[in-house]
Short mmCIF file of C-alpha atoms in Angstrom, two decimals:
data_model
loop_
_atom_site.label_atom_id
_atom_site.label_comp_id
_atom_site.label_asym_id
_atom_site.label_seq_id
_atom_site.Cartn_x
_atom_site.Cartn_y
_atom_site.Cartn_z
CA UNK A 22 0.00 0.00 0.00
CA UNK A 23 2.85 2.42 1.06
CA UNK A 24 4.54 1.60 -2.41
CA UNK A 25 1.71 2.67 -4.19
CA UNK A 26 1.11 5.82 -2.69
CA UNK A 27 4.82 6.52 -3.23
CA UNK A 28 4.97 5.76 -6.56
CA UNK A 29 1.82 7.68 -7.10
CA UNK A 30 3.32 10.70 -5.32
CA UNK A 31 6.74 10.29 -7.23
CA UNK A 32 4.89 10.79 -10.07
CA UNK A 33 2.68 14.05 -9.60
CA UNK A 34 6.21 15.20 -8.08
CA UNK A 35 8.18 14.18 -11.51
CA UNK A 36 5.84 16.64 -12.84
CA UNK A 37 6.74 19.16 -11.31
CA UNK A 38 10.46 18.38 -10.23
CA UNK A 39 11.97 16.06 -12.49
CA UNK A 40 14.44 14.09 -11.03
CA UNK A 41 18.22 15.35 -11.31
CA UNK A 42 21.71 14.93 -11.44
CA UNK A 43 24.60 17.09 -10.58
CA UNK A 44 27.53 15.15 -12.27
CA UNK A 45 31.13 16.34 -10.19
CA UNK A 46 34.21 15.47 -12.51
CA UNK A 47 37.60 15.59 -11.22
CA UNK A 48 40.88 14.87 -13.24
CA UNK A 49 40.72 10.20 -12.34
CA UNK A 50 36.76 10.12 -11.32
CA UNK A 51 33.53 11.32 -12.33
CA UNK A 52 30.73 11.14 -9.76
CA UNK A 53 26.89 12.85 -9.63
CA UNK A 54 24.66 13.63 -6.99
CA UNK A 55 20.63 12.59 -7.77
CA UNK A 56 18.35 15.03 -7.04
CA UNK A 57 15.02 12.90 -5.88
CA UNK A 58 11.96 15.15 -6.51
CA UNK A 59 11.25 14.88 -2.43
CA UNK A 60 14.35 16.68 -2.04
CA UNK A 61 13.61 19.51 -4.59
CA UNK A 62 10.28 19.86 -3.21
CA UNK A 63 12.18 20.60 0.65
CA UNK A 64 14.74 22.49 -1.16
CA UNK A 65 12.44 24.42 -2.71
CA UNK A 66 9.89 24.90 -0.02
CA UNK A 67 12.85 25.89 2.52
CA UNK A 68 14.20 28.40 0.14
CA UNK A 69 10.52 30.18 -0.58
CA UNK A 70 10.46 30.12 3.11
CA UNK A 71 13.34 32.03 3.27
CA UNK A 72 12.11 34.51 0.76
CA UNK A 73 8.65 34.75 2.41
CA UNK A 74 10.40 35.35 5.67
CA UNK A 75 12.88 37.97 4.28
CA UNK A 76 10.08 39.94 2.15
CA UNK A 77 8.32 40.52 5.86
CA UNK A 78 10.95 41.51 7.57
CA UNK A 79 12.07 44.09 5.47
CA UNK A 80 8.34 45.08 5.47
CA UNK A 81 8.40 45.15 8.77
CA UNK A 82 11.49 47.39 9.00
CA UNK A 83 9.94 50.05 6.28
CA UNK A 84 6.55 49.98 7.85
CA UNK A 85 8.55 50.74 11.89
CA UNK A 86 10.78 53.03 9.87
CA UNK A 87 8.16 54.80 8.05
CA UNK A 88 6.21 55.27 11.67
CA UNK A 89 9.13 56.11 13.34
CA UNK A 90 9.27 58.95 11.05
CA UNK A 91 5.59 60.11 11.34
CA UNK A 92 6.18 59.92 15.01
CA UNK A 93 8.86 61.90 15.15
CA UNK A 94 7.35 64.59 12.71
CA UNK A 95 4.16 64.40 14.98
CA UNK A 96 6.18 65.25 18.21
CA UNK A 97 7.82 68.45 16.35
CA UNK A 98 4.69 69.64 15.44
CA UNK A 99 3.02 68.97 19.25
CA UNK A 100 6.12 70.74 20.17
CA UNK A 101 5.53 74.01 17.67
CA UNK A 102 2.23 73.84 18.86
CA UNK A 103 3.45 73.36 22.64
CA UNK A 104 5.87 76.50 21.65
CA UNK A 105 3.34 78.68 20.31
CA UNK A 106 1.41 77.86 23.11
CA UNK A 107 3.70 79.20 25.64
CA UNK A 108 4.60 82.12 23.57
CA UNK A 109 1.15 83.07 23.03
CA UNK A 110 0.61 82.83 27.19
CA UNK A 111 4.08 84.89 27.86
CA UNK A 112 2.17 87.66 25.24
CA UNK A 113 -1.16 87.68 27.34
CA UNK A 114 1.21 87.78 30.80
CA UNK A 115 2.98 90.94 29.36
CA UNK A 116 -0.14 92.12 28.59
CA UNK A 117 -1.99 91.75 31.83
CA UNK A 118 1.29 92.83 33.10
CA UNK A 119 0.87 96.16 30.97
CA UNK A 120 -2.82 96.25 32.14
CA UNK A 121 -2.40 95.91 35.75
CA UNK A 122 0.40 98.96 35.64
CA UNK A 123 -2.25 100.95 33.87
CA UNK A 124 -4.36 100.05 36.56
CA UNK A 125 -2.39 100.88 39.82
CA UNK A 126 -1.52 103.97 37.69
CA UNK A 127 -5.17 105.56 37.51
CA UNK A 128 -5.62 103.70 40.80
CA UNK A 129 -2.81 106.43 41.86
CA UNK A 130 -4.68 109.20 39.94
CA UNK A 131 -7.66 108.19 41.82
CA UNK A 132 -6.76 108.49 45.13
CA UNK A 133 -4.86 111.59 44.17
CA UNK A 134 -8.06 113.34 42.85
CA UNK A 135 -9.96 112.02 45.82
CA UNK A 136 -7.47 113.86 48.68
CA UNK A 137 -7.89 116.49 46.25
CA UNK A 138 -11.79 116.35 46.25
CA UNK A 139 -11.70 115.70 50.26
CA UNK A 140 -9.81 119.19 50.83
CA UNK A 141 -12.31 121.44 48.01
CA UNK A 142 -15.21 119.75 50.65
CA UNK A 143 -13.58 120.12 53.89
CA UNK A 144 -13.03 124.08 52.39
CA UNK A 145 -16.27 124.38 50.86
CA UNK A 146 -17.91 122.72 54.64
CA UNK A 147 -16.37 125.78 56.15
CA UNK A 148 -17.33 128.45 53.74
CA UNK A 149 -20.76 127.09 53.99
CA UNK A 150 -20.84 127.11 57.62
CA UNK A 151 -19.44 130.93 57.64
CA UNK A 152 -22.19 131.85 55.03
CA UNK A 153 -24.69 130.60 57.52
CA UNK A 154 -23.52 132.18 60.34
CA UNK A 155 -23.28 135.42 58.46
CA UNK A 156 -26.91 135.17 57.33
CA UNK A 157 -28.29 134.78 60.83
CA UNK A 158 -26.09 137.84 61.85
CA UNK A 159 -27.62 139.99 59.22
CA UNK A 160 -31.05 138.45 59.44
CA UNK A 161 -30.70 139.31 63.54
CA UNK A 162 -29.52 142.88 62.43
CA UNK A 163 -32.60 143.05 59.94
CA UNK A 164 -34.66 142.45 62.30
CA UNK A 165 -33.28 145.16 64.58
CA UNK A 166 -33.17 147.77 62.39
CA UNK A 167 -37.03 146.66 61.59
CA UNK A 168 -37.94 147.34 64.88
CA UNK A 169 -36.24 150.54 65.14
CA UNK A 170 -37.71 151.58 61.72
CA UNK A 171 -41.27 151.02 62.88
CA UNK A 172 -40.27 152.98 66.26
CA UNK A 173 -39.17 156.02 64.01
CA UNK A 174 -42.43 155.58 61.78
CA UNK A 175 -44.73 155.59 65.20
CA UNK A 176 -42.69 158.78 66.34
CA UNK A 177 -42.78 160.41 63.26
CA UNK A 178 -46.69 159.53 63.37
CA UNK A 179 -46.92 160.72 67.04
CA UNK A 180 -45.15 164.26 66.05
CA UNK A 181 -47.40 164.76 63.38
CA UNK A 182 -50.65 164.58 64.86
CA UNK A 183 -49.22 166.78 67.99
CA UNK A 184 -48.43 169.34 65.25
CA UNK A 185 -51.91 168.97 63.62
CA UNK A 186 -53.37 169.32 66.98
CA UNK A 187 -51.76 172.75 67.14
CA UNK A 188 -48.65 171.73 69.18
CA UNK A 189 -50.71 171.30 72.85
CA UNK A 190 -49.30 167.89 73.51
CA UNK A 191 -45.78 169.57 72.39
CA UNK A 192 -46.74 172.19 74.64
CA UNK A 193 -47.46 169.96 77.72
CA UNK A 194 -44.48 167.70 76.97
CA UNK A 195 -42.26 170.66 77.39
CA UNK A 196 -43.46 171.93 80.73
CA UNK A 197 -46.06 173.83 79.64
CA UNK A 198 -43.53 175.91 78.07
CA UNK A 199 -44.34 175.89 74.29
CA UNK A 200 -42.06 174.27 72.29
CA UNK A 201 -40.42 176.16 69.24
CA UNK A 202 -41.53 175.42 65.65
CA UNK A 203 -38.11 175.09 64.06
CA UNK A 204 -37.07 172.97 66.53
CA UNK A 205 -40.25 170.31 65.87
CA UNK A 206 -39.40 170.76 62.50
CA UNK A 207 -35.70 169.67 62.84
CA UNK A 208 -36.81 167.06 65.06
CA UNK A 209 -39.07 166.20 62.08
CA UNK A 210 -36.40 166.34 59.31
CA UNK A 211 -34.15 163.92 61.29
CA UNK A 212 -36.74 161.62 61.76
CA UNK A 213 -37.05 160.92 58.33
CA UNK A 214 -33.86 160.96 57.54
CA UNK A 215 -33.75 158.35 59.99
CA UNK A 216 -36.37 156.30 59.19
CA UNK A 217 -34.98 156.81 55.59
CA UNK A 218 -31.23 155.04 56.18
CA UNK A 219 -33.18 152.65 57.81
CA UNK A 220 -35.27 151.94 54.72
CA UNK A 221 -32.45 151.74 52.84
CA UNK A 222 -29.91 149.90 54.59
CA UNK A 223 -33.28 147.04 55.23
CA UNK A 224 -33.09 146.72 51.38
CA UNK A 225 -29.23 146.44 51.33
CA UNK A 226 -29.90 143.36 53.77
CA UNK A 227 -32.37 141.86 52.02
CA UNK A 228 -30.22 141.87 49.13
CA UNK A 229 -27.75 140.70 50.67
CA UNK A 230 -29.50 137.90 52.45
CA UNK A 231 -30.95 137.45 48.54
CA UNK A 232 -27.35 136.93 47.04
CA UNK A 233 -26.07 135.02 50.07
CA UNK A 234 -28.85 132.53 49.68
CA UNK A 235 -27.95 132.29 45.72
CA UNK A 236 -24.29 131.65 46.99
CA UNK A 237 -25.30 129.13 49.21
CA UNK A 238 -27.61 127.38 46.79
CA UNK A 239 -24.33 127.07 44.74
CA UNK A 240 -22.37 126.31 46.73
CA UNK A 241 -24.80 123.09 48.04
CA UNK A 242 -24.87 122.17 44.11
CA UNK A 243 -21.47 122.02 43.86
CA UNK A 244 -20.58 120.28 47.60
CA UNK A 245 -23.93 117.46 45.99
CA UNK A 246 -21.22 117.35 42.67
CA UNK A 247 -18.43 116.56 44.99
CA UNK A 248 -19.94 113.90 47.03
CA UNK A 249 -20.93 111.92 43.74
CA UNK A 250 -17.98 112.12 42.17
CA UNK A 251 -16.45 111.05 45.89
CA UNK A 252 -19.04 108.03 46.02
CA UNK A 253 -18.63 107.07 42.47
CA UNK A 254 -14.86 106.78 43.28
CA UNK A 255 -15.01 105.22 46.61
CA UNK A 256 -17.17 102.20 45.13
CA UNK A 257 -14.60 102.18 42.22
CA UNK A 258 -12.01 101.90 44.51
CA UNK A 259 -13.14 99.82 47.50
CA UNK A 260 -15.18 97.14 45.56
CA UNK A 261 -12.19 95.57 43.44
CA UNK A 262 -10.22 95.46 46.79
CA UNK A 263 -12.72 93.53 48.65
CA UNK A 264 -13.42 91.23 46.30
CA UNK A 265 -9.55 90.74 45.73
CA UNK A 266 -9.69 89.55 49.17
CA UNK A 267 -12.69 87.74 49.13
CA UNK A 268 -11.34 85.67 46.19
CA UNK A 269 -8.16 85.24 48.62
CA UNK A 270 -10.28 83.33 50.91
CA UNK A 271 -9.13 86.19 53.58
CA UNK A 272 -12.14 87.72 55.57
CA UNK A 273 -12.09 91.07 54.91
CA UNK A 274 -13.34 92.59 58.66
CA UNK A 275 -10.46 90.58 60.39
CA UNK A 276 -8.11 91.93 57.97
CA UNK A 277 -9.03 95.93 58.29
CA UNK A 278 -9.61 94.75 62.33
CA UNK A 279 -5.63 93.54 62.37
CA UNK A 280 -4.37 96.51 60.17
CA UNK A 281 -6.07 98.93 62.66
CA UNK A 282 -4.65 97.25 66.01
CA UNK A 283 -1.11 96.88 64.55
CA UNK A 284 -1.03 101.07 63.87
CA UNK A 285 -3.14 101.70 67.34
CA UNK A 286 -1.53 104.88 69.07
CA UNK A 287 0.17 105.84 66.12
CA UNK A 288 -2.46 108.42 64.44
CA UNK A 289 -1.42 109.84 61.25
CA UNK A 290 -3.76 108.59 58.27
CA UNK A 291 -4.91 105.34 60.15
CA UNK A 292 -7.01 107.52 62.06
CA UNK A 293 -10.60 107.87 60.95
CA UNK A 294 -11.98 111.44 60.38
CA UNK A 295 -15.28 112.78 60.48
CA UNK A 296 -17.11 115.83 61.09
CA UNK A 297 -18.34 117.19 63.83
CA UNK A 298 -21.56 118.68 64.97
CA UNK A 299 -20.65 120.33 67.65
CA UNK A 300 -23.84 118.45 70.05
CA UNK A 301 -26.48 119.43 67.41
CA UNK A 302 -28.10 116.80 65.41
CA UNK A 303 -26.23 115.97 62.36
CA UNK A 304 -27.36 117.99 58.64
CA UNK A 305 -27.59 115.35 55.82
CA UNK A 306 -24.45 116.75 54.27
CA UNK A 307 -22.55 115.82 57.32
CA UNK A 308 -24.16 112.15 57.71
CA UNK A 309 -23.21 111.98 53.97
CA UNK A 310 -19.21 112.90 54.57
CA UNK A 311 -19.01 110.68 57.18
CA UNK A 312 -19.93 107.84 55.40
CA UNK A 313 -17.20 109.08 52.65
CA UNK A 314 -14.47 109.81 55.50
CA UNK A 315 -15.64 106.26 56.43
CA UNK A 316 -15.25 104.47 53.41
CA UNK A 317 -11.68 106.68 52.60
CA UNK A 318 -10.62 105.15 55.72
CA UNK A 319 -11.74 101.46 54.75
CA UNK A 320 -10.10 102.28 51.14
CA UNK A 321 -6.61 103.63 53.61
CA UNK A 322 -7.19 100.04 54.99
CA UNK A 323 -7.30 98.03 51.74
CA UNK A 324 -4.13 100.12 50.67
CA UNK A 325 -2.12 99.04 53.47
CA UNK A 326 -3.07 95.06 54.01
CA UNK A 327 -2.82 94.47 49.84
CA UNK A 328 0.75 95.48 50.61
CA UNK A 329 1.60 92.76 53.63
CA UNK A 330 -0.34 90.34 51.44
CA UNK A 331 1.27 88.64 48.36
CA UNK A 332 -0.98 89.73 45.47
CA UNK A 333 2.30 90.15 43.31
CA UNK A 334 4.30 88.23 40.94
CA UNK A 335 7.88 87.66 41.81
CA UNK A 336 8.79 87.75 38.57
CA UNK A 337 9.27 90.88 36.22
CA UNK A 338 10.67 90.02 33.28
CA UNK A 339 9.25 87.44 30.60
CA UNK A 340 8.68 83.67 31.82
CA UNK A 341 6.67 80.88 31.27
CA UNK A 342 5.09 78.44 34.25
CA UNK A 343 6.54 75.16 33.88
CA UNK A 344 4.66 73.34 36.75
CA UNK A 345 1.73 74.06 38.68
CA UNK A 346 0.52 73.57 42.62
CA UNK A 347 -0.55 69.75 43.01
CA UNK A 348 0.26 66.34 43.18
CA UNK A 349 3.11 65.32 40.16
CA UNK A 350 4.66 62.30 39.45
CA UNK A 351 8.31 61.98 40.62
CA UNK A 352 10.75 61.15 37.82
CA UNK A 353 12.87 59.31 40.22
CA UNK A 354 10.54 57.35 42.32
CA UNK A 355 8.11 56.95 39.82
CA UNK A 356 5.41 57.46 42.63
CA UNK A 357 3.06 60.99 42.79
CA UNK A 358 4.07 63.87 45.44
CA UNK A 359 2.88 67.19 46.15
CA UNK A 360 4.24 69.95 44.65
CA UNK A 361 3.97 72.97 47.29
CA UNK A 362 4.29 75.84 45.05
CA UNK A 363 4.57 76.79 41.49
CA UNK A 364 7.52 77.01 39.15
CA UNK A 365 8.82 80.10 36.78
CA UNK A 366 11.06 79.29 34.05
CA UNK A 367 13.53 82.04 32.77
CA UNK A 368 17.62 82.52 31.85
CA UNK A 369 19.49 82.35 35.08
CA UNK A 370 20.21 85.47 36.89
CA UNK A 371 16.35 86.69 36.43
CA UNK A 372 15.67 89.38 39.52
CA UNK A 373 13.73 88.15 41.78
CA UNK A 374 11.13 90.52 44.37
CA UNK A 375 9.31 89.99 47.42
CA UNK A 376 5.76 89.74 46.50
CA UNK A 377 4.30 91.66 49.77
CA UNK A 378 5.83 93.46 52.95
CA UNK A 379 7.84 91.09 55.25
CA UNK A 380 10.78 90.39 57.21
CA UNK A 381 13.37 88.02 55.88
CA UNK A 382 13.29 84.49 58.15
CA UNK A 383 15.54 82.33 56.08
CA UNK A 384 18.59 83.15 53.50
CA UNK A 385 20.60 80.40 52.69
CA UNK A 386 20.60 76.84 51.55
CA UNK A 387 18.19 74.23 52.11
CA UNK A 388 18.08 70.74 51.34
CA UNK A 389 16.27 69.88 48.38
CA UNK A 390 15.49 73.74 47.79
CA UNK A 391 18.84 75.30 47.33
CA UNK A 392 19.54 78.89 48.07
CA UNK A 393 16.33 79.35 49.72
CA UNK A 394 15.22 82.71 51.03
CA UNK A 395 11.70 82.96 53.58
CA UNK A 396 9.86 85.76 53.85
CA UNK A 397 7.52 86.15 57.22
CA UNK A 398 4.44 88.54 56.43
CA UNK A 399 1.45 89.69 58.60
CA UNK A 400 -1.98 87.11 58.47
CA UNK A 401 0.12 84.34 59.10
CA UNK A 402 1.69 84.11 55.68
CA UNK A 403 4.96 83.01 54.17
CA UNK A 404 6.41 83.02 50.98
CA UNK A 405 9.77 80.64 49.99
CA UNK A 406 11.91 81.91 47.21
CA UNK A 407 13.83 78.34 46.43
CA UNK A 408 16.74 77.29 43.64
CA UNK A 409 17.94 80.88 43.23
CA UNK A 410 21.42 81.36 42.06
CA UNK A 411 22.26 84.43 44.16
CA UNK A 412 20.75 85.60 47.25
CA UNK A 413 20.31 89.61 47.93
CA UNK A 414 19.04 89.84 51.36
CA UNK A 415 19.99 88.83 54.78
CA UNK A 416 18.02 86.97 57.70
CA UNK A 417 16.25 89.72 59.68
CA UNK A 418 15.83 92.42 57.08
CA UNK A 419 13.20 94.17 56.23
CA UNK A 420 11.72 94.16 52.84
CA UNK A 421 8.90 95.79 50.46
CA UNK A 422 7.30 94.80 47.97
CA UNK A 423 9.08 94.70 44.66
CA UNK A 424 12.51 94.69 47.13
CA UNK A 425 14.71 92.09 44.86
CA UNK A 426 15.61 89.42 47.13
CA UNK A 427 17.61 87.17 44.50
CA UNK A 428 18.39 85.78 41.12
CA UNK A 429 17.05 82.72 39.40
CA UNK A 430 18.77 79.89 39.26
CA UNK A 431 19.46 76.01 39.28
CA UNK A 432 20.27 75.08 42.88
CA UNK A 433 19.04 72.21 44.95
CA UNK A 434 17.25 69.21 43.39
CA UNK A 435 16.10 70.79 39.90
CA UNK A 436 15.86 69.61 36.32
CA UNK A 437 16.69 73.06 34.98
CA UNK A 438 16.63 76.71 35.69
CA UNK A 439 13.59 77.77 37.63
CA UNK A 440 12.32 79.75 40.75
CA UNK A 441 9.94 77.67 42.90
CA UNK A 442 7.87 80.06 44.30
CA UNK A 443 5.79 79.00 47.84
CA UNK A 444 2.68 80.46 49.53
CA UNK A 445 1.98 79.08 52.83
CA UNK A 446 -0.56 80.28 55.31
CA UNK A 447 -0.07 78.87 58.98
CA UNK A 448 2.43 76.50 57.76
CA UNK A 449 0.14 75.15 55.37
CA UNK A 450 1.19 74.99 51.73
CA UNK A 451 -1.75 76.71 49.73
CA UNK A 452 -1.93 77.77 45.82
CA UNK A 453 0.37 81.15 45.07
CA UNK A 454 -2.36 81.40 41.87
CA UNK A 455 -5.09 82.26 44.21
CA UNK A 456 -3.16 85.18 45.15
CA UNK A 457 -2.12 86.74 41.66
CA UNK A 458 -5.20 85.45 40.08
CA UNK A 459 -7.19 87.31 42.88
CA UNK A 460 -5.00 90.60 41.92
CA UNK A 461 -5.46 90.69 38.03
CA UNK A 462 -7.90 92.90 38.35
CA UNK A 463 -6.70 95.38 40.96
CA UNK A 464 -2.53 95.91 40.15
#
């Protein structure tokens, strides 16, 4: 059975591959080697094998090439895109940068024309109140002169009808004597000329009360001017503030409480103003300047706690954030950790400022942090200046805000040039964006 089937296969192989001979001749012997069909067929089927297997791989290779490429053109264009991005961000800082100087500028002009507008009131208060009081003198002195001029006029009437009586009465008031006829008649003549000044210097009163009630309707127009204007630019002024601090997450009342206790006993302009009445019940015009002196004090308030609190970038010059408050994976460990602050990329040796009022608590290095610098300021907050190349301050000093207190750098545990910048209220590690966000608006 097996010999069949061989022979039967043989022969649909002889088709196909013929049996051979490779004949090897030397120089004393000729041999050959037979080529069985079977062993074409392996031959064969190994070698198309080896083709097959060849013609993939190199597919294989042009196909990982060919994506390799596309892969590596895709990353250049995420990072154009990823450039263009960061470029287009630094353009929009500079410009809220440019914004928030043109801000604090009329912010400046606004508090400038308000002391201005709180002096032409305080002035234009007093000339009021001296118009009033010289109204009631002259009304007093009208009334005076009113009385005396009907006194003259019931003389004058008295004299007359003794003369038209034939002078009797004259006669008795004199003793029975018989008074003269020119004298009656100078007595007469000076009467009227009396009761005539009188007359006219009523008239010059009432004109005068006339024009000083014109003034003082003027001047009541202009003091009503004032106060809007003053009101307009108090909520201007006072409402970004608050809700700078609102968006802080810092209660406002606390805040203007703590700024007031830590300047008791000095006076000066942290001592609120208001006018007095002197025991009599207060005039509308008065209630209404308090409220302003009120609110300019509230405003004087503001002014001083946005400088102890760090609504300010500590960077100037152009930068671009390269990592943000929150958790991160750690390169090293592979695990996430929090990252306490946020990061500023820029060429080392950037100036670096204090971003409120403080004293300095730290300058030096730190593990981890590098030249670190720490920055104490009131409301229980601290800001850390870490990685800086150069430090400009000392432990104990003083500083403002926009003081430089260093230059950027690559210190400590870094990947590349960067300030890590910290906000931390009661030790706690919050987000330094809430801050500068919060201030967009305002500086």
């Amino acid at each position: 059975m097996r010999t069949r089937l061989a022979i039967k296969f043989d022969a649909a192989m002889e088709r196909w591959f013929p049996e051979r001979r490779v004949f090897l001749k030397s120089d004393t012997d000729t041999r050959f080697i037979r080529l069985r069909p079977v062993t074409q067929l392996v031959a064969f089927t190994g070698s198309s094998l080896l083709i097959a297997w060849t013609i993939v791989a190199t597919a294989v290779i042009l196909m990982d090439s060919i994506g390799s490429g596309n892969f590596r053109e895709q990353a250049k264009r995420d990072q154009r895109t990823y450039q263009a991005r960061l470029n287009d961000l630094a353009g929009q800082r500079d410009s809220r940068a440019a914004e928030a100087h043109a801000a604090q500028e009329r912010f400046n002009a606004a508090l400038t024309q308000i002391s201005v507008m709180q002096s032409e009131l305080l002035e234009s208060e007093t000339r009021r109140r001296e118009l009033e009081t010289g109204i009631e003198v002259i009304q007093s002195t009208l009334r005076g002169t009113m009385k005396d001029r009907e006194a003259a006029r019931a003389q004058v009437a008295s004299l007359t009808e003794r003369l038209d009586n034939g002078g009797t009465g004259l006669a008795m008031d004199n003793g029975g004597a018989g008074a003269p006829m020119d004298f009656v008649a100078t007595a007469l003549a000076e009467t009227a000329a009396e009761r005539d000044q009188i007359a006219r210097d009523a008239e010059d009163a009432l004109l005068a009360a006339d024009e000083l009630s014109d003034q003082i309707a003027t001047m009541k127009d202009q003091n009503d001017a004032i106060f809007r204007q003053l009101e307009d630019a108090m909520t201007i002024s006072v409402a970004p503030l608050d809700k700078m601090f609102r968006a802080a997450g810092m209660p406002t009342k606390q805040i203007i409480e703590q700024v007031r206790r830590g300047y008791s006993g000095q006076g000066g302009p942290l001592t609120p103003l208001s006018f007095s009445t002197r025991g009599e019940e207060p005039s509308a015009d008065a209630l209404r300047a308090n409220r302003l002196l009120n609110q300019m004090d509230q405003l004087n308030m503001y002014r001083i706690a946005a400088q102890k609190a760090p609504f300010a970038l500590p960077v100037k010059s152009s930068f671009r954030f390269t990592s943000s408050f929150g958790y991160r994976r750690d390169p090293k460990t592979g695990g996430r950790r929090m990252h306490k602050g946020v990061d500023f990329a820029a060429p080392t040796g950037t100036p670096l400022y204090a971003t409120a009022d403080g004293v300095v608590t730290h300058a030096g290095w730190s593990n981890g942090y590098g030249r670190l610098v720490k920055i104490q300021h009131d409301f229980g907050i601290e800001t850390r200046y870490a990685h800086m190349s150069k430090l400009r301050v000392k432990v104990g000093q003083k500083v403002s805000r926009g003081d430089r207190v260093g230059d950027m750098g690559a210190s400590g545990r870094v990947t590349g040039v960067h300030l890590h910048y910290e906000v931390r209220v009661g030790g706690k590690a919050v987000n330094p964006m809430i801050y500068i966000k919060a201030a967009n608006d305002v500086f």
